[in-house]
Coordinates of C-alpha atoms in Angstrom, one line a residue:
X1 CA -20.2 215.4 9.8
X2 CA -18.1 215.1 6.6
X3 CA -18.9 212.2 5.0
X4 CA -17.8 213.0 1.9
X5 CA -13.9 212.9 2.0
X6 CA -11.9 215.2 0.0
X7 CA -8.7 214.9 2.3
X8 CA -6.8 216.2 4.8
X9 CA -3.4 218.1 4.4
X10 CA -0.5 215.8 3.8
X11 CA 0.7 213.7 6.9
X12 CA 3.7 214.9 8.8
X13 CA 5.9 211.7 7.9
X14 CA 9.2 214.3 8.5
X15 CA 8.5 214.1 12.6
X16 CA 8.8 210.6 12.7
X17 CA 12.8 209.3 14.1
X18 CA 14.5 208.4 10.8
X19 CA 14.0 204.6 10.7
X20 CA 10.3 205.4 11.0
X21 CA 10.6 207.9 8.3
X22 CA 12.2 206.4 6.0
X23 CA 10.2 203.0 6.3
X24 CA 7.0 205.1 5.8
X25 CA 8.6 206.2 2.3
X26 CA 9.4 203.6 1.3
X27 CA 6.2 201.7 1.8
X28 CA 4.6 204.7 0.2
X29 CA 6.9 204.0 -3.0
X30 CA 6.4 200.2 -3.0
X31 CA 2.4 200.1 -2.0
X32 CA 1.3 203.3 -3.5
X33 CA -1.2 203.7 0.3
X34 CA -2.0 207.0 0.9
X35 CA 1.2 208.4 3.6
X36 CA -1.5 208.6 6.6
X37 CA -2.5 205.3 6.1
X38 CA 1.1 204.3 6.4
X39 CA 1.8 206.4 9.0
X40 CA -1.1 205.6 11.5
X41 CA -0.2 201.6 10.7
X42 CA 3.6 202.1 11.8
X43 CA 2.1 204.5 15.2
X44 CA -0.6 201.5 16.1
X45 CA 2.8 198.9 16.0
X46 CA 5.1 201.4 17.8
X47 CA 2.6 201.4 20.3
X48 CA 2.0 197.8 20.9
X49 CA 5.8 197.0 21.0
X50 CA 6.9 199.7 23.4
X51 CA 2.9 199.3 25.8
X52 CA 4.8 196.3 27.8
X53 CA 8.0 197.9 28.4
X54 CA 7.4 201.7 29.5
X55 CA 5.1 204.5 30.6
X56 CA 5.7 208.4 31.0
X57 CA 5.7 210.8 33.6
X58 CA 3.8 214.1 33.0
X59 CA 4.6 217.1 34.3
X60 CA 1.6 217.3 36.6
X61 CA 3.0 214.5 38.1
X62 CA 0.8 211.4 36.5
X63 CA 2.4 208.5 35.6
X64 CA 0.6 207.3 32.6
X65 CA 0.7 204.2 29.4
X66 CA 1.4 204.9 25.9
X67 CA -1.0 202.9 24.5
X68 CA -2.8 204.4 21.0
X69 CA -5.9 204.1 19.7
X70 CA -6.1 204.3 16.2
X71 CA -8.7 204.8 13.7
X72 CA -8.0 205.4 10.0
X73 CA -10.8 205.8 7.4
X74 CA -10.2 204.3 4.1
X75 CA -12.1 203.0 1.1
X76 CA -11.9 199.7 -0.4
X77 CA -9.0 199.6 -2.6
X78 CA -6.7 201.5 -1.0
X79 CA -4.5 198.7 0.3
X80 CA -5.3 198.3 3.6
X81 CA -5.0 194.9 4.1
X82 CA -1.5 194.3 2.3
X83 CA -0.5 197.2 4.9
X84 CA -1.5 195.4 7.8
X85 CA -0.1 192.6 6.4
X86 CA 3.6 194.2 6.0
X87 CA 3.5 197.1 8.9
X88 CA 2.5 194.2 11.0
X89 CA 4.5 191.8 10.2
X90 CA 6.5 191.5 13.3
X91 CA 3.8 191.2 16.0
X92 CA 1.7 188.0 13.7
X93 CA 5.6 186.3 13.6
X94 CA 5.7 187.3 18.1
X95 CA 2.6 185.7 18.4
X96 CA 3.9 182.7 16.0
X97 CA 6.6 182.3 18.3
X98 CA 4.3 182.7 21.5
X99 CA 2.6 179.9 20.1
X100 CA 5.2 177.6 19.2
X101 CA 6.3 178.0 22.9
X102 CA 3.4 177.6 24.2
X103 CA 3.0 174.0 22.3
X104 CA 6.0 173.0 24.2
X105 CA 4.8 174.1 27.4
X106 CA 1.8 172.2 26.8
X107 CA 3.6 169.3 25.7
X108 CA 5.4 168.9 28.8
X109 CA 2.2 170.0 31.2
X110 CA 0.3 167.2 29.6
X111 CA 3.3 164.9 31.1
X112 CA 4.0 166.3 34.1
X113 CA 0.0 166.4 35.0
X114 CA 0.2 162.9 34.0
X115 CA 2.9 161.7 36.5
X116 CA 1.2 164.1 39.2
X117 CA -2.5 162.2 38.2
X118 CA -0.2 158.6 39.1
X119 CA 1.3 160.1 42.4
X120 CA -2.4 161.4 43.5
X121 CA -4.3 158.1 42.7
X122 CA -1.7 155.8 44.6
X123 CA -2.1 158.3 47.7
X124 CA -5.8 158.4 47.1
X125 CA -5.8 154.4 47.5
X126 CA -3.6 154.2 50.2
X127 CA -5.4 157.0 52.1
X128 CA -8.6 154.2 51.2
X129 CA -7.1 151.3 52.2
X130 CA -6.6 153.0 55.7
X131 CA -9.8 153.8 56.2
X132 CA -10.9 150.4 55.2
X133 CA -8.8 149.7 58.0
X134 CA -9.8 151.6 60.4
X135 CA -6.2 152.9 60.5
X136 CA -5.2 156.6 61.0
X137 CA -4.7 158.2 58.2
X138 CA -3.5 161.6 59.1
X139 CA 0.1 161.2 58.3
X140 CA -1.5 160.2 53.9
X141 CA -3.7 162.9 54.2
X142 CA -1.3 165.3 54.6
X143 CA 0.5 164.1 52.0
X144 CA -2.1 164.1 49.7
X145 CA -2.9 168.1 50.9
X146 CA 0.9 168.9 49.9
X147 CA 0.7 167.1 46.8
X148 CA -2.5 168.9 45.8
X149 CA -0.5 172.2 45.9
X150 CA 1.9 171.3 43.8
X151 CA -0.5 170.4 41.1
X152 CA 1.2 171.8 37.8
X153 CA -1.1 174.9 36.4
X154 CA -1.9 174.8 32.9
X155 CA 0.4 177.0 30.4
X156 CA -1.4 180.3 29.5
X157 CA -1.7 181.3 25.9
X158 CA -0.5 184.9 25.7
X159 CA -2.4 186.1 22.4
X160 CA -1.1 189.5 21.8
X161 CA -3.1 190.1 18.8
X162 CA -6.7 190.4 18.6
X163 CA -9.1 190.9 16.3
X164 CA -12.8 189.7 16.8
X165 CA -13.1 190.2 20.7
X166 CA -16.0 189.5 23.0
X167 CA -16.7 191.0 26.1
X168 CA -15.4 188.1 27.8
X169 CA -12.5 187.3 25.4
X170 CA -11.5 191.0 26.5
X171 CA -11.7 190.2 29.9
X172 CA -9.7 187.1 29.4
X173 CA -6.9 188.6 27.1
X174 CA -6.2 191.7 29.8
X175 CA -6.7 189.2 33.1
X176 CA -3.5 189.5 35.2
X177 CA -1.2 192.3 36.1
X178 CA 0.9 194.4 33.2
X179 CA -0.9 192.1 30.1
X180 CA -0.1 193.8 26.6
X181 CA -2.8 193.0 23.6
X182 CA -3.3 194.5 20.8
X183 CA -6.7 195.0 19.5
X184 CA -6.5 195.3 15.4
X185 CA -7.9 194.4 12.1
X186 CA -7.6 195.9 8.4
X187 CA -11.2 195.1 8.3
X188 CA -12.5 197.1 10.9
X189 CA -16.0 196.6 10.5
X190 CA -15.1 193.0 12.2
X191 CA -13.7 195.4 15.0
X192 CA -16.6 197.7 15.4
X193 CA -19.4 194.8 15.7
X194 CA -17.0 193.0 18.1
X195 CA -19.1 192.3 22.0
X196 CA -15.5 193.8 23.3
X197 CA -16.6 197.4 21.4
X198 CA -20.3 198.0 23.1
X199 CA -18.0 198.0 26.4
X200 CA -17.3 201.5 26.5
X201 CA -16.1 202.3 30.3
X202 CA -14.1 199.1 29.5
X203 CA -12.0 200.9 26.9
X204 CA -12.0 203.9 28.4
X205 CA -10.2 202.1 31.4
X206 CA -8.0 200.4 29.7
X207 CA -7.1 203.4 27.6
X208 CA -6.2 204.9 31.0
X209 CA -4.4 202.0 32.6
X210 CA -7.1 201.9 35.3
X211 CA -7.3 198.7 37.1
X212 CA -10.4 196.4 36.1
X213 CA -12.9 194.5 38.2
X214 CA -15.1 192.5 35.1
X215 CA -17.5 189.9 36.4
X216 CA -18.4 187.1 34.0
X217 CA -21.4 185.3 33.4
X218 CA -19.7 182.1 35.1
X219 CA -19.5 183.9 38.5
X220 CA -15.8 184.4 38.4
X221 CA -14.6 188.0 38.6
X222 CA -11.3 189.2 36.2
X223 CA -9.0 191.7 37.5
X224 CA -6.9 193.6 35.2
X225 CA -4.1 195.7 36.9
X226 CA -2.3 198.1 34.6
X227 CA -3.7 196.5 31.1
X228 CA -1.6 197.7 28.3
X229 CA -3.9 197.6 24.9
X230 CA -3.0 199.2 21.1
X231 CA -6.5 199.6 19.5
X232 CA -6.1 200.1 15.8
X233 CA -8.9 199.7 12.8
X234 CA -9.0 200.9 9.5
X235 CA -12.4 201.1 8.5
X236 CA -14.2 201.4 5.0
X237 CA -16.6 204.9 5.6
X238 CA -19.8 202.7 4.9
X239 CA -18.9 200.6 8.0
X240 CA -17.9 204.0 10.1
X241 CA -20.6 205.6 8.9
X242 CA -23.2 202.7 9.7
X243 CA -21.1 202.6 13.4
X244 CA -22.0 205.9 14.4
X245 CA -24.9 206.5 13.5
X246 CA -26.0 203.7 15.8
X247 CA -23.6 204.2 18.6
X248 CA -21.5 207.8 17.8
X249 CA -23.0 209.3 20.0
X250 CA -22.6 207.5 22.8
X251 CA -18.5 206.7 22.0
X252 CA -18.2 210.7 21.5
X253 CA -20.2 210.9 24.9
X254 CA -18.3 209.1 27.0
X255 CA -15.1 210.1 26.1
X256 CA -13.8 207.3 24.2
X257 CA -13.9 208.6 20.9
X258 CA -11.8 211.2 21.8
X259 CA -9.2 208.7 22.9
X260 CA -8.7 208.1 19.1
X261 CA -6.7 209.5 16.9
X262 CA -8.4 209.4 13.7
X263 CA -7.8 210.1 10.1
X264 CA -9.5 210.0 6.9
X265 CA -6.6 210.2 4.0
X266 CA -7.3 211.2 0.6
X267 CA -7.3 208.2 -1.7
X268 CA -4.1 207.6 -3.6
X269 CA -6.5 205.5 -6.1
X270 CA -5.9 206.7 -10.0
X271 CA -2.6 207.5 -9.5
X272 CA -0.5 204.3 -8.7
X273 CA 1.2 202.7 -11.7
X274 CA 3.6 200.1 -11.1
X275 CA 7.4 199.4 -11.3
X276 CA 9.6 196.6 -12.5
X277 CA 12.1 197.3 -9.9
X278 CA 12.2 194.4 -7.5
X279 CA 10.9 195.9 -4.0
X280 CA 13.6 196.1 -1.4
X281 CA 12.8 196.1 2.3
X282 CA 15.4 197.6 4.0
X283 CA 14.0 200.0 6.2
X284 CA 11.0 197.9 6.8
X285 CA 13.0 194.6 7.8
X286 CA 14.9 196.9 10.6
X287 CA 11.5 198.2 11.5
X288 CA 10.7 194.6 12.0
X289 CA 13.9 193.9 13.7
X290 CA 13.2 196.5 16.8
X291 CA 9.9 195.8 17.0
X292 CA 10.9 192.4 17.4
X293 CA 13.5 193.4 20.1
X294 CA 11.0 195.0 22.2
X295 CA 8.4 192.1 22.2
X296 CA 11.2 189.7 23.1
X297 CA 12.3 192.1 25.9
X298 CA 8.9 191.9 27.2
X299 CA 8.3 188.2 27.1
X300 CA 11.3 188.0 29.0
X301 CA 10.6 190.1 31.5
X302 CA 6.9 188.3 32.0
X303 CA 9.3 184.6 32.2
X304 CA 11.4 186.9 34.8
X305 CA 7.8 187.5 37.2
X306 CA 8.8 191.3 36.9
X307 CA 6.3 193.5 34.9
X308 CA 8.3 197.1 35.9
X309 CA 8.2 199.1 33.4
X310 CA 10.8 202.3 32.6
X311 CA 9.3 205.5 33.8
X312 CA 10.1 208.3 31.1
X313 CA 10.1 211.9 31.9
X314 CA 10.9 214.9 30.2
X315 CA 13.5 217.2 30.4
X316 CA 13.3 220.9 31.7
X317 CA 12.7 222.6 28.7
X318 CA 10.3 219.6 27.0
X319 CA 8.4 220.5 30.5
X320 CA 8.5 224.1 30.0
X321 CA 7.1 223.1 26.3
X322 CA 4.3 220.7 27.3
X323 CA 3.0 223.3 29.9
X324 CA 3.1 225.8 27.4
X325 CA 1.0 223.6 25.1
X326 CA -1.7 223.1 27.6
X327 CA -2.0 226.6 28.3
X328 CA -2.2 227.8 25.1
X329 CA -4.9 225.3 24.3
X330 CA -7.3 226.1 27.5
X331 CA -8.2 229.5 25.5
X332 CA -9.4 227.6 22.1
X333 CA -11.9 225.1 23.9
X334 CA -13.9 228.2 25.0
X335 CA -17.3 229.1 23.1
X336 CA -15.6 231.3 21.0
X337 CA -12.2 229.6 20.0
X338 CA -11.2 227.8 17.5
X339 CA -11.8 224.2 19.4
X340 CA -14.5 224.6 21.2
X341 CA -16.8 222.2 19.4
X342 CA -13.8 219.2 19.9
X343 CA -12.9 220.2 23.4
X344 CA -13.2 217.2 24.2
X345 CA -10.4 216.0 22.0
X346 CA -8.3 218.9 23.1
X347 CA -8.3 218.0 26.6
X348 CA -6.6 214.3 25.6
X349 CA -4.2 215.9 23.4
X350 CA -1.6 216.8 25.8
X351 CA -1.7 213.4 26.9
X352 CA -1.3 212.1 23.7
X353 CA 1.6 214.2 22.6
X354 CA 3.3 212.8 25.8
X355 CA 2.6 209.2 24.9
X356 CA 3.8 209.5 20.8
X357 CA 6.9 211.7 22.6
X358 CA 7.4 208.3 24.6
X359 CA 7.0 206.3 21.7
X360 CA 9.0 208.1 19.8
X361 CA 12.1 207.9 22.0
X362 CA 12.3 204.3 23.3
X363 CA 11.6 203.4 19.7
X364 CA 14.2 205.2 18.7
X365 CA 16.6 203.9 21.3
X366 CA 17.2 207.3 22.2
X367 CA 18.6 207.6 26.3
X368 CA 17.9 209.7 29.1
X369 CA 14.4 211.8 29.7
X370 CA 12.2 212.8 26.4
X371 CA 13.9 216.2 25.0
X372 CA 12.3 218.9 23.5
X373 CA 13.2 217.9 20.0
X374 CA 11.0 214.8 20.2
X375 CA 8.5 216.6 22.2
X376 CA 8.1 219.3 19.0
X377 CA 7.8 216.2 16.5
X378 CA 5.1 214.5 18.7
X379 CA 3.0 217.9 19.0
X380 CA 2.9 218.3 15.2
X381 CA 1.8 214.3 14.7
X382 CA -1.0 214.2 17.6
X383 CA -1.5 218.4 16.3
X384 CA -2.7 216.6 12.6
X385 CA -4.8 214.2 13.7
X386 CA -6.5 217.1 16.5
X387 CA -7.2 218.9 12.6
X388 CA -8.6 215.7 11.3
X389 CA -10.7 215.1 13.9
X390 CA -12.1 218.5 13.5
X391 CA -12.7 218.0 9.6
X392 CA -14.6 215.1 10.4
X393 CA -16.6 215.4 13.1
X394 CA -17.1 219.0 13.7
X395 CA -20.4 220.8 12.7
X396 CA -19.7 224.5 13.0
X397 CA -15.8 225.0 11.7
X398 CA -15.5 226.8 8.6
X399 CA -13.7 224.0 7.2
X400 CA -16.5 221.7 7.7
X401 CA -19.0 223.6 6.4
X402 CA -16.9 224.3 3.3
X403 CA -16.5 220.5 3.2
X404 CA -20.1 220.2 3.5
X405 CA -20.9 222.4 0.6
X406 CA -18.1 220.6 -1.3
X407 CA -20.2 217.7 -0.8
X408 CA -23.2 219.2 -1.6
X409 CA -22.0 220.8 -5.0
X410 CA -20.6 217.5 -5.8
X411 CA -23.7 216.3 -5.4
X412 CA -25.2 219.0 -7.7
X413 CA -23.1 218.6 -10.5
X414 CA -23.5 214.6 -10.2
X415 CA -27.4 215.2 -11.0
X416 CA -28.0 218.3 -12.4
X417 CA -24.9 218.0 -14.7
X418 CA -22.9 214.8 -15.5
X419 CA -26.0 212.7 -15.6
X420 CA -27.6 215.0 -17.8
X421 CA -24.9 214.4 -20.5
X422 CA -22.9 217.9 -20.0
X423 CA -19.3 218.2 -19.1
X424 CA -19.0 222.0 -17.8
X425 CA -21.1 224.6 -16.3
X426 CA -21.3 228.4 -16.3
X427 CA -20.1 229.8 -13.0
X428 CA -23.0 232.3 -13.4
X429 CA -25.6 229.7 -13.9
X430 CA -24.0 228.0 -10.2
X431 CA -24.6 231.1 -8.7
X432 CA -28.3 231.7 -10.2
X433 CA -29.3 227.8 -10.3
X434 CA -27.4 226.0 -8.1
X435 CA -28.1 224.4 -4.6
X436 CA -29.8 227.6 -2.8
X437 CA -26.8 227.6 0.2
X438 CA -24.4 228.1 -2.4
X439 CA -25.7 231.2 -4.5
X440 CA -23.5 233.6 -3.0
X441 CA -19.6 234.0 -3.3
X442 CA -18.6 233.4 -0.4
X443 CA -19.8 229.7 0.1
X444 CA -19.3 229.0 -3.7
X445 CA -15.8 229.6 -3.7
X446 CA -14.3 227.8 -0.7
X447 CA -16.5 224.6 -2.2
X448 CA -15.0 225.2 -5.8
X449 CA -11.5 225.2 -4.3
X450 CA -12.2 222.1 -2.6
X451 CA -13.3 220.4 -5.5
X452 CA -10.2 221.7 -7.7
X453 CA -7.4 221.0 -5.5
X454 CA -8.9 216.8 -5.4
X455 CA -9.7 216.7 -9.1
X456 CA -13.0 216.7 -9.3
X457 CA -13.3 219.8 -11.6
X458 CA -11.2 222.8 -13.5
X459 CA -12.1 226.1 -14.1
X460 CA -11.3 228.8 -17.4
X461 CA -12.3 231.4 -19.3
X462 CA -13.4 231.4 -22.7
X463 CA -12.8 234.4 -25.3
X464 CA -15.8 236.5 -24.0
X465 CA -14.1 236.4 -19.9
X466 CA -16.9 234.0 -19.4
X467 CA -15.8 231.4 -16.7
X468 CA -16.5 228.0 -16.9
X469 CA -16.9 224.5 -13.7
X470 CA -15.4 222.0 -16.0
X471 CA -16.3 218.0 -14.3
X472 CA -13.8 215.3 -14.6
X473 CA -15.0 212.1 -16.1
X474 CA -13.2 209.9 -13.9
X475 CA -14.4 211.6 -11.0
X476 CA -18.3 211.3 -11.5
X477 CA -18.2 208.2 -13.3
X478 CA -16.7 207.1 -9.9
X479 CA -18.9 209.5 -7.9
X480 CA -21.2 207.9 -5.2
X481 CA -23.4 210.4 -3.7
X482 CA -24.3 209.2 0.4

């Protein structure tokens, strides 16, 4: 596994519908975050607005949610919470509203229990006075039974976004038919120690839009019927890596890792500077705006009893496009193809193509079935993260290992160099003294490129042809060897 993050290619922001786009760029002027960051924030939103309101139709014939997981990798510093705090925007002011409503429906629940408490008590002493009686007291019974249905039921509180969740809270937030939460946190170590995230076949399930059976400790039993739930956490790589080594395993085992699409941008860190322009918001204030619109649209469709959602299909030649894309994939999942040690991601990512294709669309406000324009745009998005996984997970790919010995020369030149008090090394003396793995060409290279294209050395010649490794200062100053 790659700890050591030199980045991944830059993120696809062109694929996005323009509104998307051009909110991405312009958060990436205005916050200086790295573009993945940005982009997986705006995905995990897209998906929690649109969850409620539609699903897609594959060609196999599986009618499916749209749901996203979403786990980004990012060191302190690199803004994540004043991302969450403006990507996000729109959901924290839904559930403001939500709440504010629900204060009013409590308000009047309190008084209408109230006046129902009176009419119950006077037929609860009339129905005594009878007995006292001896007189028959069928005719108050009954109404005391009819009474007793009408009993008002206490307002729920529809939080939509979560962040610290129990195993029960879970339950509770997903309890019902159709419920859409969001499960998210800048500070995803919060997420990742959360009762809610040891329950695997849980997530899995709701992942899938299965219906769940969850007993509680109380003896009451939650059933969930088509749960909608956007999981998104950006996590610092000491928490991520602390997270799986105790339960990686087991998340990569039972699928739901691969349920995630993950990334692990380069840091934008040393090269933000700041602006006196006054920020403008445009694009992100319409962002807002539809997101809003599809919340509302859901809320009122919950008020309405009706939780239908719009079926979304593709059109002929999207079809002919997906199938094509599964196809071609089944041959790279075998022992010798390029995927086989992620087949397990593989076999999601059709799937997730379909459900950033849906997203895509209805955010978009495009009509009609998904065409093969969006299609294309949604297999390059899910097709980067796919990589990314790969980088960081994957043990035998020649871009991990060359990752690896990036790492491991980093390393090197930390202790054996910098710390030492010299700034540059021979290339020769690399080669003759350097970590063992590395002392031929053809795994020195790869690693040197690595470490050149992120800044953390130069290379030249002197007079003699001699080449030199020369370290940047910022960089191993900074350096923190895992």
């Amino acid at each position: 596994m790659n700890y050591f993050n030199f980045g991944p290619p830059a993120y696809p922001l062109d694929k996005f519908p323009v509104l998307v786009r051009e909110t991405a760029r312009e958060l990436s002027w205005h916050l200086q975050a790295p573009d993945a960051l940005i982009a997986m924030s705006l995905l995990a939103v897209m998906s929690a607005a649109c969850q409620g309101r539609i699903k897609f139709k594959l060609p196999t014939g599986q009618v499916r949610p749209v749901s996203l997981n979403i786990f980004a990798i990012a060191e302190s510093g690199e803004r994540k919470s004043a991302l969450d705090d403006l990507v996000a925007r729109a959901l924290y002011d839904f559930v403001a509203r939500r709440q504010a409503a629900h204060d009013l429906a409590m308000e009047q629940y309190e008084r209408d229990l109230a006046m129902w408490d009176d009419v119950a008590q006077v037929l609860q002493q009339k129905r005594s006075a009878l007995i006292r009686k001896g007189k028959p007291t069928d005719e108050v019974t009954m109404e005391l039974a009819e009474h007793r249905k009408i009993k008002p039921a206490r307002p729920r509180m529809r939080k939509m976004v979560h962040q610290d969740l129990t195993g029960r809270a879970f339950a509770d937030a997903i309890n019902g038919n159709g419920e859409s939460i969001a499960w998210m946190s800048a500070e995803g170590d919060i997420l990742l120690r959360s009762g809610a995230m040891k329950q695997l076949g849980w997530l899995n399930s709701a992942w899938d839009g299965s219906t769940l059976t969850l007993d509680r400790a109380d003896g009451k039993s939650v059933v969930a019927r088509n749960p909608r739930v956007t999981i998104s956490l950006m996590a610092q790589p000491s928490a991520f890596r602390q997270h799986m080594a105790r339960h990686g395993e087991q998340a990569r085992g039972t699928g739901l890792l691969a349920r995630f699409l993950v990334g692990w941008p380069a840091s934008t860190q040393g090269k933000r500077f700041l602006s006196a322009a006054e920020p403008s918001w445009d694009n992100l204030t319409r962002f807002h705006e539809r997101v809003g619109e599809l919340l509302d649209e859901y809320d009122q469709a919950l008020a309405a009893g009706s939780i239908d959602q719009t079926i979304l299909t593709f059109t002929e030649d999207a079809t002919t496009r997906w199938i094509k894309l599964v196809n071609d994939a089944e041959p790279l999942i075998r022992p010798e193809g390029a995927y086989h040690d992620i087949n397990d991601v593989v076999s999601k990512a059709s799937e997730m193509v379909g459900r950033v294709a849906a997203i895509l669309h209805y955010f978009s406000e495009q009509e009609g079935a998904i065409s093969l324009d969006t299609l294309e745009r949604a297999i390059v998005i899910v097709g980067w993260h796919v990589d990314e996984f790969q980088r960081i997970f994957s043990e035998t790919s020649d871009t991990s290992i060359a990752h690896g010995d990036a790492n491991i020369l980093a390393r090197h030149f930390h202790t054996q160099v910098w710390q030492k008090g010299f700034a540059s090394v021979r290339r020769n003396d690399i080669l003759r003294f350097g970590p063992v793995a590395l002392r031929v060409k053809r795994r020195l290279d790869p690693a040197l490129d690595i470490l050149v294209a992120n800044g953390a050395v130069w290379t030249n010649r002197d007079r003699r042809g001699r080449s030199y490794v020369n370290l940047n200062g910022q960089f191993f100053n900074n350096f923190f060897s895992f």
